[in-house]
């Protein structure tokens, strides 16, 4: 098996998770460089994973001839710039979502990627989750017939800090964006219209910061199906991640994973284990499979599992939801 | 235990189910009369259940001094008239949903009932279902904290005949009306606004008849919660009836009942039993408990479990949904 | 549909349950007499169910020419005598388990039944349970291939009174006897050998009374399969009733029924509803279907679903277990 | 965090799995040597994981001063010799089960380990499984009260090769040994007596080779509890691994893990995903946690999670079962 020489740009919590996964996929990747402008522990990380090169300047990584691909896990506002620079240097790219928050800027990024003929995969990790992937398989292999109703529930265990809320771009762009991608994935179709209801039920300070913490969005799809997504910033029982597709031949739905499959029965009833609280714990396997898919794309020269276009569409839907919330009317996607 | 002397008006499929249930509740009721203008087998039914009186004219029943209460299971267009006549004669009333399709008429009916000081219980049987009742219990006893998201899925095994579709009043009035009552029951609050998406995905002839067969409705509640209901006229796997309430302290959701709790594991995976297809099979216990609740109301002189006001509200929501579907805008309830 | 004219002998708790079920099966049976030597409320019961004849002397019932069939729910020590008398009078018989506690006496009873050419069905109600029936269906239709391992768990919610324990014949004869029939039903084979382990873990007074309250019995079957039954007199979480068959093509196992299919998720984990505590609540539907099977046997002149031979075999296995417990050795069935 | 310098002896399938896990636990271990007399790809493995030393002679590893601990994954017949040699050289030891097949030899091994004052942990990996660990937690924290019935089902997806069967020591020593350890773990007690039933139901060639392929063993425990284990060499639906503990305050039982938590409902019923087929896939997390426990033992100088005594007891029970199977009598453990 040929190994891909890869570099990671951005070494925060999620960047370090990717570094760990890449290091463990030792038959797939050779991790030869990491870059981060802000992390004071770069050397320590490089040492732990025996990474030859570490630098505060991501340009060093992009001009490194040995580097074939980069994984971008830096802050959202740097994604567009780094993707374009990586493409200019002929590197294949796996970039965390979202590409950017502005449609025009995303289009420009995608044009550069296309021109430079490199692969760009977007980090919508949930597509690789065993549960959602299985539902998608049932949709795609015809087990469900024509999809008619698509439902996604996605609830965080607790709200992010108010500081983060203020710069997050809002619930639709920051949190529900995963679900916009998910409904496209599960319906095998495009969203044509949305209507958004939102509320501040978890913490009034989130409302003061100009955001919502609870939302229900209904959607229409090009294939005629209807859909609904619900989000809450706070599910006290854990990280609630479920989906359902109903079609002309049946339905498929996923339950939450639990920490164990043990049931306790006692005088007060039956009791089952908790669901995971932390997103990395919930999507451990999905983050690994995301890397394997990127490997296949690069080595087999095939279309990324999640393209730049997928990244663009999710942002478009998020912006339509924001408009719907403000105008209190359904919004047609252009 | 004092027995209530009761009569049943309307002896179609659902009327006969009520007759069977009443006959079996022999410590609660004495079934002393049945009436139906159209049923040619009245004598046969009376004979089977040893009912002393049977008549084609429901007025006979209402003027019968022995009758203390009536169960009305005749066609919807006769409900208002019979309820008022029953009230005039001082009979307590258990009436199948809906009271009527016109708001003003329902208000008139309720005024008569109030004036005559009889009890009127509406036949939203699902409130007595073991699953939905349990969720309601969790809401009411505070286990879930403040309700924030209310979800109901309700899908029929197959569409009714086109003849029925044409006179049904449409999906919202005929089918989703149960769910409008359910979300009020599960939220312990009132619906303040709706937005309706509808589609014809099951059978184009339903669309030709001016109706929809698939719908997703989002709702806002007076207590701040958001809600969503989805309906389909055809779930090939059975009569799909589920609900979920998410709140500040947790969530409760119901799975479908199945014909057995047996799991088969073989080389193709795991397999569980079917869900019931027929609504009377699904709600067997609920229909019995509905009668017990009516018994308690009459003998203990307490507020019906489901009041005329509940009947009115469900119709109001249905009409708002129809308006939303037509105008493609959210509609505020008056 | 022809109705069978039936009488019930024995009107204790289980007898009254049968009376209720027979009364509700109004298209199947006409309940024309009840008999009980000890019940002072016979008239009241007859009145409630409109039963024409009630008597302290069961002979009155057996000599009543109108009576076609009898259901025997009197105490165990009277079964043999009443079955023989009923057979002598040409009545078909549905008798609660066990026929008797002595093998030779049972054989004599079965000889009389055969000679008089009446049908005798034994009341092993659990064969009609939706869950166990479904597993049996999988065995019989070949879904599981050759049965190899048969497992039954059967645990009561609480021990009977010590008075009852003393006259019960012991755990094997009184409680596990249902499971002996169940493993025969689920294996479609005969038990050839048993080994019994027993213990007093619930209440030392049960041990003082010469009985055990906890037992595990392993079994061998004529078809080569192995089996195991476990019993406890006290499961604090309810009436635990489960089975499993493992075969060359797969396995089928049943979960306990629950009072609802609602799951609550909160900060302490997931919670499901209780399982029923009372055997009549758990086997409501099975007791009704038992009567329908008896109806079919009598009206269609076909072999009873559970024969006198089945009744005999279960007692034989129970006695072999008692011998195994005493000798602490495996016991081969004759 | 201090890293333990470790070596792995034996690099077959399971040895390589341990190497992979050790390499990924880079904060816990430094893998500095591997040894295997038979593997021709040692250099390749050393290269892949960047292991400085590889050798055909395990003595090289044991005399290597840098090595602090060894993981022994060589063939069973070499365990005793290598453990003793490792202890002589002052290395801490994590050894795959079983220590040996002869009781006297195991005792000698344990004596050497004790004399040399090194830690020995036995590789009963299932104790670290999320499901079994959770049941054990319920037993240990008193949630279940006094344990009364212990049940373990353990079934392989397919039989091993006949060559392997012949040298395996038989089903009790090779396969059920894991379950003997499991019932000790779940009961927090010692087995005092066994009775074994065995059969050849999967493949007559296994019988020709002098072994059985299906077995049910009942057990008595020092704390009064009763237990049962069932094994089959072939479960066509996957690697079936379940347990149940019933006690005075309730019961806890585990379901099999599945490849996903998706349910499909269609016209033929409900369908859930397969269970894993491969033991390494089933116990992925357990094998990792086994290493973490070993790390804790060595660095915190605390009793191993699974001691040499545990290893001895499992072998004793296996031999008692073999004797029971031959004599067809219960066998008391000495």
JSON list of C-alpha atoms in Angstrom, two decimals, chain A residues 16-140:
[
{"chain": "A", "resi": 16, "resn": "UNK", "atom": "CA", "xyz": [-5.06, 16.87, 17.45]},
{"chain": "A", "resi": 17, "resn": "UNK", "atom": "CA", "xyz": [-7.78, 14.26, 17.08]},
{"chain": "A", "resi": 18, "resn": "UNK", "atom": "CA", "xyz": [-6.99, 14.10, 13.35]},
{"chain": "A", "resi": 19, "resn": "UNK", "atom": "CA", "xyz": [-3.27, 13.84, 14.11]},
{"chain": "A", "resi": 20, "resn": "UNK", "atom": "CA", "xyz": [-3.94, 10.88, 16.40]},
{"chain": "A", "resi": 21, "resn": "UNK", "atom": "CA", "xyz": [-6.08, 9.17, 13.78]},
{"chain": "A", "resi": 22, "resn": "UNK", "atom": "CA", "xyz": [-3.57, 9.79, 11.01]},
{"chain": "A", "resi": 23, "resn": "UNK", "atom": "CA", "xyz": [-0.75, 8.47, 13.16]},
{"chain": "A", "resi": 24, "resn": "UNK", "atom": "CA", "xyz": [-2.73, 5.28, 13.87]},
{"chain": "A", "resi": 25, "resn": "UNK", "atom": "CA", "xyz": [-3.54, 4.80, 10.17]},
{"chain": "A", "resi": 26, "resn": "UNK", "atom": "CA", "xyz": [0.10, 3.98, 9.62]},
{"chain": "A", "resi": 27, "resn": "UNK", "atom": "CA", "xyz": [-0.51, 1.98, 6.46]},
{"chain": "A", "resi": 28, "resn": "UNK", "atom": "CA", "xyz": [-2.36, 4.89, 4.86]},
{"chain": "A", "resi": 29, "resn": "UNK", "atom": "CA", "xyz": [-0.53, 8.05, 5.81]},
{"chain": "A", "resi": 30, "resn": "UNK", "atom": "CA", "xyz": [2.87, 9.36, 6.68]},
{"chain": "A", "resi": 31, "resn": "UNK", "atom": "CA", "xyz": [2.38, 12.46, 8.80]},
{"chain": "A", "resi": 32, "resn": "UNK", "atom": "CA", "xyz": [5.35, 14.62, 7.89]},
{"chain": "A", "resi": 33, "resn": "UNK", "atom": "CA", "xyz": [4.44, 18.09, 9.06]},
{"chain": "A", "resi": 34, "resn": "UNK", "atom": "CA", "xyz": [2.14, 20.09, 11.31]},
{"chain": "A", "resi": 35, "resn": "UNK", "atom": "CA", "xyz": [1.54, 23.83, 11.36]},
{"chain": "A", "resi": 36, "resn": "UNK", "atom": "CA", "xyz": [-0.18, 26.16, 13.79]},
{"chain": "A", "resi": 37, "resn": "UNK", "atom": "CA", "xyz": [0.36, 29.87, 14.43]},
{"chain": "A", "resi": 38, "resn": "UNK", "atom": "CA", "xyz": [-0.98, 29.84, 17.96]},
{"chain": "A", "resi": 39, "resn": "UNK", "atom": "CA", "xyz": [-0.13, 26.50, 19.58]},
{"chain": "A", "resi": 40, "resn": "UNK", "atom": "CA", "xyz": [2.84, 26.74, 21.98]},
{"chain": "A", "resi": 41, "resn": "UNK", "atom": "CA", "xyz": [3.04, 22.96, 22.32]},
{"chain": "A", "resi": 42, "resn": "UNK", "atom": "CA", "xyz": [3.84, 22.16, 18.69]},
{"chain": "A", "resi": 43, "resn": "UNK", "atom": "CA", "xyz": [7.17, 20.59, 19.47]},
{"chain": "A", "resi": 44, "resn": "UNK", "atom": "CA", "xyz": [5.62, 18.39, 22.12]},
{"chain": "A", "resi": 45, "resn": "UNK", "atom": "CA", "xyz": [2.98, 17.16, 19.67]},
{"chain": "A", "resi": 46, "resn": "UNK", "atom": "CA", "xyz": [5.58, 16.58, 16.96]},
{"chain": "A", "resi": 47, "resn": "UNK", "atom": "CA", "xyz": [7.63, 14.63, 19.45]},
{"chain": "A", "resi": 48, "resn": "UNK", "atom": "CA", "xyz": [4.73, 12.50, 20.62]},
{"chain": "A", "resi": 49, "resn": "UNK", "atom": "CA", "xyz": [3.80, 11.43, 17.10]},
{"chain": "A", "resi": 50, "resn": "UNK", "atom": "CA", "xyz": [7.36, 11.54, 15.70]},
{"chain": "A", "resi": 51, "resn": "UNK", "atom": "CA", "xyz": [6.46, 14.17, 13.11]},
{"chain": "A", "resi": 52, "resn": "UNK", "atom": "CA", "xyz": [9.64, 15.48, 11.43]},
{"chain": "A", "resi": 53, "resn": "UNK", "atom": "CA", "xyz": [8.47, 19.04, 10.74]},
{"chain": "A", "resi": 54, "resn": "UNK", "atom": "CA", "xyz": [6.53, 21.53, 12.86]},
{"chain": "A", "resi": 55, "resn": "UNK", "atom": "CA", "xyz": [6.08, 25.18, 12.05]},
{"chain": "A", "resi": 56, "resn": "UNK", "atom": "CA", "xyz": [4.14, 28.27, 13.03]},
{"chain": "A", "resi": 57, "resn": "UNK", "atom": "CA", "xyz": [3.78, 29.22, 9.35]},
{"chain": "A", "resi": 58, "resn": "UNK", "atom": "CA", "xyz": [1.46, 27.09, 7.28]},
{"chain": "A", "resi": 59, "resn": "UNK", "atom": "CA", "xyz": [3.13, 28.35, 4.10]},
{"chain": "A", "resi": 60, "resn": "UNK", "atom": "CA", "xyz": [6.16, 26.24, 5.02]},
{"chain": "A", "resi": 61, "resn": "UNK", "atom": "CA", "xyz": [3.97, 23.21, 4.78]},
{"chain": "A", "resi": 62, "resn": "UNK", "atom": "CA", "xyz": [2.43, 24.16, 1.47]},
{"chain": "A", "resi": 63, "resn": "UNK", "atom": "CA", "xyz": [5.78, 24.81, -0.18]},
{"chain": "A", "resi": 64, "resn": "UNK", "atom": "CA", "xyz": [7.20, 21.56, 1.15]},
{"chain": "A", "resi": 65, "resn": "UNK", "atom": "CA", "xyz": [7.65, 19.42, -1.95]},
{"chain": "A", "resi": 66, "resn": "UNK", "atom": "CA", "xyz": [7.25, 16.17, -0.01]},
{"chain": "A", "resi": 67, "resn": "UNK", "atom": "CA", "xyz": [3.77, 17.05, 1.22]},
{"chain": "A", "resi": 68, "resn": "UNK", "atom": "CA", "xyz": [1.12, 15.53, -1.04]},
{"chain": "A", "resi": 69, "resn": "UNK", "atom": "CA", "xyz": [-1.99, 16.41, 0.94]},
{"chain": "A", "resi": 70, "resn": "UNK", "atom": "CA", "xyz": [-3.09, 18.67, 3.79]},
{"chain": "A", "resi": 71, "resn": "UNK", "atom": "CA", "xyz": [-5.76, 18.40, 6.39]},
{"chain": "A", "resi": 72, "resn": "UNK", "atom": "CA", "xyz": [-7.04, 21.85, 7.38]},
{"chain": "A", "resi": 73, "resn": "UNK", "atom": "CA", "xyz": [-8.38, 22.11, 10.92]},
{"chain": "A", "resi": 74, "resn": "UNK", "atom": "CA", "xyz": [-7.62, 25.75, 11.62]},
{"chain": "A", "resi": 75, "resn": "UNK", "atom": "CA", "xyz": [-10.29, 28.33, 12.50]},
{"chain": "A", "resi": 76, "resn": "UNK", "atom": "CA", "xyz": [-13.11, 28.81, 9.98]},
{"chain": "A", "resi": 77, "resn": "UNK", "atom": "CA", "xyz": [-12.04, 32.29, 8.92]},
{"chain": "A", "resi": 78, "resn": "UNK", "atom": "CA", "xyz": [-8.74, 30.91, 7.59]},
{"chain": "A", "resi": 79, "resn": "UNK", "atom": "CA", "xyz": [-10.18, 28.00, 5.57]},
{"chain": "A", "resi": 80, "resn": "UNK", "atom": "CA", "xyz": [-10.71, 29.82, 2.27]},
{"chain": "A", "resi": 81, "resn": "UNK", "atom": "CA", "xyz": [-7.27, 31.34, 2.21]},
{"chain": "A", "resi": 82, "resn": "UNK", "atom": "CA", "xyz": [-5.49, 28.11, 3.10]},
{"chain": "A", "resi": 83, "resn": "UNK", "atom": "CA", "xyz": [-7.49, 25.97, 0.68]},
{"chain": "A", "resi": 84, "resn": "UNK", "atom": "CA", "xyz": [-6.62, 28.30, -2.17]},
{"chain": "A", "resi": 85, "resn": "UNK", "atom": "CA", "xyz": [-2.97, 28.41, -1.20]},
{"chain": "A", "resi": 86, "resn": "UNK", "atom": "CA", "xyz": [-2.88, 24.62, -0.91]},
{"chain": "A", "resi": 87, "resn": "UNK", "atom": "CA", "xyz": [-4.49, 24.23, -4.29]},
{"chain": "A", "resi": 88, "resn": "UNK", "atom": "CA", "xyz": [-2.00, 26.66, -5.81]},
{"chain": "A", "resi": 89, "resn": "UNK", "atom": "CA", "xyz": [0.75, 24.39, -4.49]},
{"chain": "A", "resi": 90, "resn": "UNK", "atom": "CA", "xyz": [-0.92, 21.28, -5.91]},
{"chain": "A", "resi": 91, "resn": "UNK", "atom": "CA", "xyz": [-1.83, 19.71, -2.58]},
{"chain": "A", "resi": 92, "resn": "UNK", "atom": "CA", "xyz": [-4.94, 17.58, -2.12]},
{"chain": "A", "resi": 93, "resn": "UNK", "atom": "CA", "xyz": [-7.12, 18.93, 0.66]},
{"chain": "A", "resi": 94, "resn": "UNK", "atom": "CA", "xyz": [-9.31, 17.58, 3.44]},
{"chain": "A", "resi": 95, "resn": "UNK", "atom": "CA", "xyz": [-10.88, 20.64, 5.08]},
{"chain": "A", "resi": 96, "resn": "UNK", "atom": "CA", "xyz": [-13.07, 20.90, 8.17]},
{"chain": "A", "resi": 97, "resn": "UNK", "atom": "CA", "xyz": [-16.53, 22.40, 7.61]},
{"chain": "A", "resi": 98, "resn": "UNK", "atom": "CA", "xyz": [-17.48, 25.06, 6.65]},
{"chain": "A", "resi": 99, "resn": "UNK", "atom": "CA", "xyz": [-15.39, 26.24, 3.71]},
{"chain": "A", "resi": 100, "resn": "UNK", "atom": "CA", "xyz": [-16.41, 29.79, 4.51]},
{"chain": "A", "resi": 101, "resn": "UNK", "atom": "CA", "xyz": [-19.50, 31.70, 5.59]},
{"chain": "A", "resi": 102, "resn": "UNK", "atom": "CA", "xyz": [-19.86, 33.70, 2.37]},
{"chain": "A", "resi": 103, "resn": "UNK", "atom": "CA", "xyz": [-21.29, 32.13, -0.75]},
{"chain": "A", "resi": 104, "resn": "UNK", "atom": "CA", "xyz": [-19.24, 34.20, -3.18]},
{"chain": "A", "resi": 105, "resn": "UNK", "atom": "CA", "xyz": [-16.04, 33.45, -1.38]},
{"chain": "A", "resi": 106, "resn": "UNK", "atom": "CA", "xyz": [-16.81, 29.70, -1.43]},
{"chain": "A", "resi": 107, "resn": "UNK", "atom": "CA", "xyz": [-17.43, 29.84, -5.15]},
{"chain": "A", "resi": 108, "resn": "UNK", "atom": "CA", "xyz": [-14.09, 31.52, -5.67]},
{"chain": "A", "resi": 109, "resn": "UNK", "atom": "CA", "xyz": [-12.40, 28.84, -3.58]},
{"chain": "A", "resi": 110, "resn": "UNK", "atom": "CA", "xyz": [-14.05, 26.06, -5.55]},
{"chain": "A", "resi": 111, "resn": "UNK", "atom": "CA", "xyz": [-12.98, 27.68, -8.83]},
{"chain": "A", "resi": 112, "resn": "UNK", "atom": "CA", "xyz": [-9.35, 27.69, -7.74]},
{"chain": "A", "resi": 113, "resn": "UNK", "atom": "CA", "xyz": [-9.56, 24.07, -6.59]},
{"chain": "A", "resi": 114, "resn": "UNK", "atom": "CA", "xyz": [-11.02, 23.09, -9.93]},
{"chain": "A", "resi": 115, "resn": "UNK", "atom": "CA", "xyz": [-8.46, 25.03, -11.90]},
{"chain": "A", "resi": 116, "resn": "UNK", "atom": "CA", "xyz": [-5.58, 23.52, -9.99]},
{"chain": "A", "resi": 117, "resn": "UNK", "atom": "CA", "xyz": [-7.06, 20.05, -10.39]},
{"chain": "A", "resi": 118, "resn": "UNK", "atom": "CA", "xyz": [-6.61, 18.92, -6.79]},
{"chain": "A", "resi": 119, "resn": "UNK", "atom": "CA", "xyz": [-9.08, 16.96, -4.69]},
{"chain": "A", "resi": 120, "resn": "UNK", "atom": "CA", "xyz": [-11.01, 18.78, -1.97]},
{"chain": "A", "resi": 121, "resn": "UNK", "atom": "CA", "xyz": [-12.97, 16.77, 0.59]},
{"chain": "A", "resi": 122, "resn": "UNK", "atom": "CA", "xyz": [-15.12, 18.58, 3.16]},
{"chain": "A", "resi": 123, "resn": "UNK", "atom": "CA", "xyz": [-15.18, 17.29, 6.75]},
{"chain": "A", "resi": 124, "resn": "UNK", "atom": "CA", "xyz": [-18.85, 16.43, 7.17]},
{"chain": "A", "resi": 125, "resn": "UNK", "atom": "CA", "xyz": [-17.78, 13.50, 9.29]},
{"chain": "A", "resi": 126, "resn": "UNK", "atom": "CA", "xyz": [-21.29, 12.29, 10.07]},
{"chain": "A", "resi": 127, "resn": "UNK", "atom": "CA", "xyz": [-21.71, 10.83, 6.59]},
{"chain": "A", "resi": 128, "resn": "UNK", "atom": "CA", "xyz": [-19.22, 8.16, 7.70]},
{"chain": "A", "resi": 129, "resn": "UNK", "atom": "CA", "xyz": [-21.08, 7.31, 10.88]},
{"chain": "A", "resi": 130, "resn": "UNK", "atom": "CA", "xyz": [-22.16, 3.64, 11.00]},
{"chain": "A", "resi": 131, "resn": "UNK", "atom": "CA", "xyz": [-25.80, 4.60, 11.69]},
{"chain": "A", "resi": 132, "resn": "UNK", "atom": "CA", "xyz": [-26.30, 7.37, 9.14]},
{"chain": "A", "resi": 133, "resn": "UNK", "atom": "CA", "xyz": [-24.28, 5.50, 6.55]},
{"chain": "A", "resi": 134, "resn": "UNK", "atom": "CA", "xyz": [-26.56, 2.49, 6.99]},
{"chain": "A", "resi": 135, "resn": "UNK", "atom": "CA", "xyz": [-29.70, 4.60, 6.45]},
{"chain": "A", "resi": 136, "resn": "UNK", "atom": "CA", "xyz": [-28.11, 6.11, 3.36]},
{"chain": "A", "resi": 137, "resn": "UNK", "atom": "CA", "xyz": [-27.35, 2.60, 2.13]},
{"chain": "A", "resi": 138, "resn": "UNK", "atom": "CA", "xyz": [-31.03, 1.66, 2.50]},
{"chain": "A", "resi": 139, "resn": "UNK", "atom": "CA", "xyz": [-32.03, 4.78, 0.56]},
{"chain": "A", "resi": 140, "resn": "UNK", "atom": "CA", "xyz": [-29.49, 4.23, -2.18]}
]
